[in-house]
Short mmCIF file of C-alpha atoms in Angstrom, two decimals:
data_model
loop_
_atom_site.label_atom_id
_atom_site.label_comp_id
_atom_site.label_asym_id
_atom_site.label_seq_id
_atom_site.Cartn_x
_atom_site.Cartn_y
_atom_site.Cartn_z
CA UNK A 183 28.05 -21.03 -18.39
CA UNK A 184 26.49 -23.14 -16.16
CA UNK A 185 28.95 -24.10 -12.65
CA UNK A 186 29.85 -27.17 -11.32
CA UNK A 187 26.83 -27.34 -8.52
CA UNK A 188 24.24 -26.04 -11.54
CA UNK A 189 25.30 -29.18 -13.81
CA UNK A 190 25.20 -31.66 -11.12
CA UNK A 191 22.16 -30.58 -10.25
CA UNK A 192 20.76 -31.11 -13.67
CA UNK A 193 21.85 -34.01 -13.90
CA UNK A 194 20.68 -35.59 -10.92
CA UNK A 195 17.53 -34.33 -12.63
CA UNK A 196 17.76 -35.52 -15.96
CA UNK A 197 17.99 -39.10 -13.69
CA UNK A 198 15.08 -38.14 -12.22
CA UNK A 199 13.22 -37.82 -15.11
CA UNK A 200 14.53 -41.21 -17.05
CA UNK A 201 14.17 -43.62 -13.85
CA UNK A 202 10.62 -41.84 -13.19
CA UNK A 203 9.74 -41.66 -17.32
CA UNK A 204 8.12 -38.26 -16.38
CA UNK A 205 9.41 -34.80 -17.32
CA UNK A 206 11.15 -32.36 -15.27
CA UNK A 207 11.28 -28.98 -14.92
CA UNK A 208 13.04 -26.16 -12.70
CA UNK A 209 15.03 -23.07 -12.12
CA UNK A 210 18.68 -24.00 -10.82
CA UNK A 211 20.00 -20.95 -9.04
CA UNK A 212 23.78 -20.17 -8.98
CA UNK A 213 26.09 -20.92 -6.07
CA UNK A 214 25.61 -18.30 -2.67
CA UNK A 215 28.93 -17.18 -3.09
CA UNK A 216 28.50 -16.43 -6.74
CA UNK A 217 27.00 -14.12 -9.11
CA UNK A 218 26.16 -16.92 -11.59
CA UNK A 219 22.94 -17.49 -14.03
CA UNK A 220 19.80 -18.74 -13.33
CA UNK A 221 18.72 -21.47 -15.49
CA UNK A 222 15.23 -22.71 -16.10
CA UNK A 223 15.87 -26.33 -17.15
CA UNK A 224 13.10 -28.90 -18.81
CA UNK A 225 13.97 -32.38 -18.82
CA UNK A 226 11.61 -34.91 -21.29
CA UNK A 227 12.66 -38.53 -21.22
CA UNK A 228 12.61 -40.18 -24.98
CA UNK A 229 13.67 -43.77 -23.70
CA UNK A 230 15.40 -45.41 -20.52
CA UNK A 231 18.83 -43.78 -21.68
CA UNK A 232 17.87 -40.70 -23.56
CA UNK A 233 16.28 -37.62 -22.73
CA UNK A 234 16.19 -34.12 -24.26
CA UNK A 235 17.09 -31.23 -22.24
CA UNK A 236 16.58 -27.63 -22.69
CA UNK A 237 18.26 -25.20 -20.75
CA UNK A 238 17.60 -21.38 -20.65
CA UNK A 239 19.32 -18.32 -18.97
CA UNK A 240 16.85 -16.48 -16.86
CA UNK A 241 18.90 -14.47 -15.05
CA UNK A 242 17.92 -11.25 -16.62
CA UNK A 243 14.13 -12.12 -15.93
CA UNK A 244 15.08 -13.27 -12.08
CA UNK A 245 16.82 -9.51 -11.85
CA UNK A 246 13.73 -8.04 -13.50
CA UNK A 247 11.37 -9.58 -10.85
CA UNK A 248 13.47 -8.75 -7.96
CA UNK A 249 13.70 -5.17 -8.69
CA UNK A 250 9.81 -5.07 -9.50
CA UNK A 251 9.45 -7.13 -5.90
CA UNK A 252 11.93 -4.30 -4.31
CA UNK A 253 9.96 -1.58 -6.11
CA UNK A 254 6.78 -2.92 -4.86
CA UNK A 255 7.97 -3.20 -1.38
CA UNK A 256 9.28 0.59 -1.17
CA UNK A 257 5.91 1.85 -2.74
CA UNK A 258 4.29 0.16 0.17
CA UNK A 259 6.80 1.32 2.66
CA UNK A 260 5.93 4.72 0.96
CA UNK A 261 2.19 4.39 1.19
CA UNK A 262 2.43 2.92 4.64
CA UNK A 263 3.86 6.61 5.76
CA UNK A 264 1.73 8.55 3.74
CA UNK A 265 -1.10 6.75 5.66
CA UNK A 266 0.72 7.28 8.61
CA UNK A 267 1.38 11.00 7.60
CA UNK A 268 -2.59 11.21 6.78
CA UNK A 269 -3.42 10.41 10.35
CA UNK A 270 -1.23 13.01 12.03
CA UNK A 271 -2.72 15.53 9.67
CA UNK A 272 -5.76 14.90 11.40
CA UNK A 273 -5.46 13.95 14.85
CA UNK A 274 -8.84 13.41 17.04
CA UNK A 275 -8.38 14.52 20.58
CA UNK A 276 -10.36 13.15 23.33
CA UNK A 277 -11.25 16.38 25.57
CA UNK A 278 -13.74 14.13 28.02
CA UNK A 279 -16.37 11.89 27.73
CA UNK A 280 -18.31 12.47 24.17
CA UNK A 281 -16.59 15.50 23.24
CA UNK A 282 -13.60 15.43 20.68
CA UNK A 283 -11.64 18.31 19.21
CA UNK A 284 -9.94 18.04 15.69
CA UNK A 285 -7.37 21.02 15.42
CA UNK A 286 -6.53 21.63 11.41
CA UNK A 287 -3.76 23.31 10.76
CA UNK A 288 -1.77 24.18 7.20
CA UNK A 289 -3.46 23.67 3.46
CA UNK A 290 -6.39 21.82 3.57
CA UNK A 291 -7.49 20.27 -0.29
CA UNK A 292 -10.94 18.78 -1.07
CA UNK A 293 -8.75 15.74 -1.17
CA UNK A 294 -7.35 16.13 3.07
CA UNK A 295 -11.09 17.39 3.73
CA UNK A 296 -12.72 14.39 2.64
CA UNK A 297 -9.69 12.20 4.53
CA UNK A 298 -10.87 14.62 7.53
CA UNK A 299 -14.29 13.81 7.20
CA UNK A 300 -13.52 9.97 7.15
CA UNK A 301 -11.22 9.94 10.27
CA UNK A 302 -13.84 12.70 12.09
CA UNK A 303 -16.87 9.69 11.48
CA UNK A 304 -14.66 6.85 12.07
CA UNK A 305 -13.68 8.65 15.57
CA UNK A 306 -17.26 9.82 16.58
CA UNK A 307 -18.57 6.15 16.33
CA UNK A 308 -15.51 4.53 17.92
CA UNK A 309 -15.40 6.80 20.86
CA UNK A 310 -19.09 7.05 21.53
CA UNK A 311 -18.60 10.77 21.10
CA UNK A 312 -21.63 13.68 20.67
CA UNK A 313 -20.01 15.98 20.14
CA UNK A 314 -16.84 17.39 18.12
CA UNK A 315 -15.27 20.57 17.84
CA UNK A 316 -12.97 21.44 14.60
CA UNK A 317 -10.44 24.63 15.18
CA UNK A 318 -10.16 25.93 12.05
CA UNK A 319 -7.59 28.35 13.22
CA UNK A 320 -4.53 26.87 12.00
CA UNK A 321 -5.61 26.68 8.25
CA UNK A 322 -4.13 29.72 6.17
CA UNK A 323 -7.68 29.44 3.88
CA UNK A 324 -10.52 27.91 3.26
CA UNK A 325 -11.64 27.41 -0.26
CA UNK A 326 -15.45 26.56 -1.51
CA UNK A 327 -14.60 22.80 -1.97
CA UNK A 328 -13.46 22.59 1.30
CA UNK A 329 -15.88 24.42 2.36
CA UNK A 330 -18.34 22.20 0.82
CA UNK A 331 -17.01 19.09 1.92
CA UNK A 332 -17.09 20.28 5.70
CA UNK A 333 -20.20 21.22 5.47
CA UNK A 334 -20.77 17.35 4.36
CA UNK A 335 -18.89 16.20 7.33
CA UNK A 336 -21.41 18.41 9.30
CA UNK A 337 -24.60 16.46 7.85
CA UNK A 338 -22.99 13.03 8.12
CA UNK A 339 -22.10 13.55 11.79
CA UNK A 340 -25.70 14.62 12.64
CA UNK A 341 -26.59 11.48 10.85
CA UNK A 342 -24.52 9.37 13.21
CA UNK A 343 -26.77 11.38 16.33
CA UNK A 344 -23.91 13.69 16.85
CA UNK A 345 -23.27 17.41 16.58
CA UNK A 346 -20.04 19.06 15.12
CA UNK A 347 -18.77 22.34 15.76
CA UNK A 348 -16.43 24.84 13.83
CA UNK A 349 -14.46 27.64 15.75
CA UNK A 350 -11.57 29.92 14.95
CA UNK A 351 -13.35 30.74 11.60
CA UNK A 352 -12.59 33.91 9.72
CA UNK A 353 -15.41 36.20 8.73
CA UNK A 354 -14.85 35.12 5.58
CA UNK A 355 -14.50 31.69 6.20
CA UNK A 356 -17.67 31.85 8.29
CA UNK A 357 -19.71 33.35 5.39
CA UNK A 358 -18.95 31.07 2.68
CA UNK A 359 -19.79 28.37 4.68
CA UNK A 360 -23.28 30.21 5.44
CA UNK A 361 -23.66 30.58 2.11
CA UNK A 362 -23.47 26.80 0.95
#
């Protein structure tokens, strides 16, 4: 049931609403100190001294939106170090002027190669670079997709004037990517 502070404020609405003649509407939270209801009350005038009111609990849709609100939050908190994540997965190195060196290391997906590709491009045009070396040496394997998308990566950095490099290739990393 509604508390002392919730029915006062209604009714300092519902006198609102006759002196004005216009309808009223509004959610009347509980006390701070309280775990009370939220109401959504709608006050119509009929005359000077009447007035029908309807009053509804919304507490349970209040909780509903604050969880979704806190859920939403988190899965942005969550994104937000993914994204951070993504970047350290592919750090750009600055060697000197023009030249920058992207070492790879662990499982690389067509997924992380196309990321790769992305933060290689964005890098080569914000640093002026040339030039920019990939060490392949820390990846376990290399896959055709991958293989395929860094050889992608290799024709859109010549189409930004620049030239890309692979090294610490294994024979049979080198070969596939002959092949395609």
């Amino acid at each position: 049931l509604c508390t002392a502070s919730q029915q006062a404020t209604i009714l300092a609405l519902a006198r609102q609403s006759l002196e004005t003649g216009a309808s009223r509407s509004a959610v009347v939270e509980p006390d701070r100190d309280s775990s009370g209801s939220y109401y959504h009350v709608h006050i119509s005038p009929l005359d000077d001294l009447e007035a029908v009111v309807l009053l509804r609990d919304v507490t349970a849709l209040r909780q509903a939106e604050r969880s979704d609100a806190q859920r939403r939050v988190r899965e942005l908190a969550l994104e937000m170090k993914i994204e951070a994540l993504a970047k350290l997965a592919t750090p750009v190195i600055p060697v000197r002027q023009g030249v920058l060196v992207m070492p790879l290391v662990g499982e690389m997906d067509s997924r992380r190669a196309q990321r790769l590709r992305e933060t290689m491009l964005d890098q080569l045009v914000a640093q002026r670079a040339t030039l920019i070396i990939l060490d392949l040496t820390g990846l376990p394997s290399l896959d055709e997709a991958v293989a395929t998308e860094l050889t992608r990566a290799a024709q859109a950095t010549r189409l930004l004037g620049a030239r890309m490099v692979l090294c610490g290739l294994s024979a049979q990393a080198a070969r596939q990517v002959v092949t395609l």
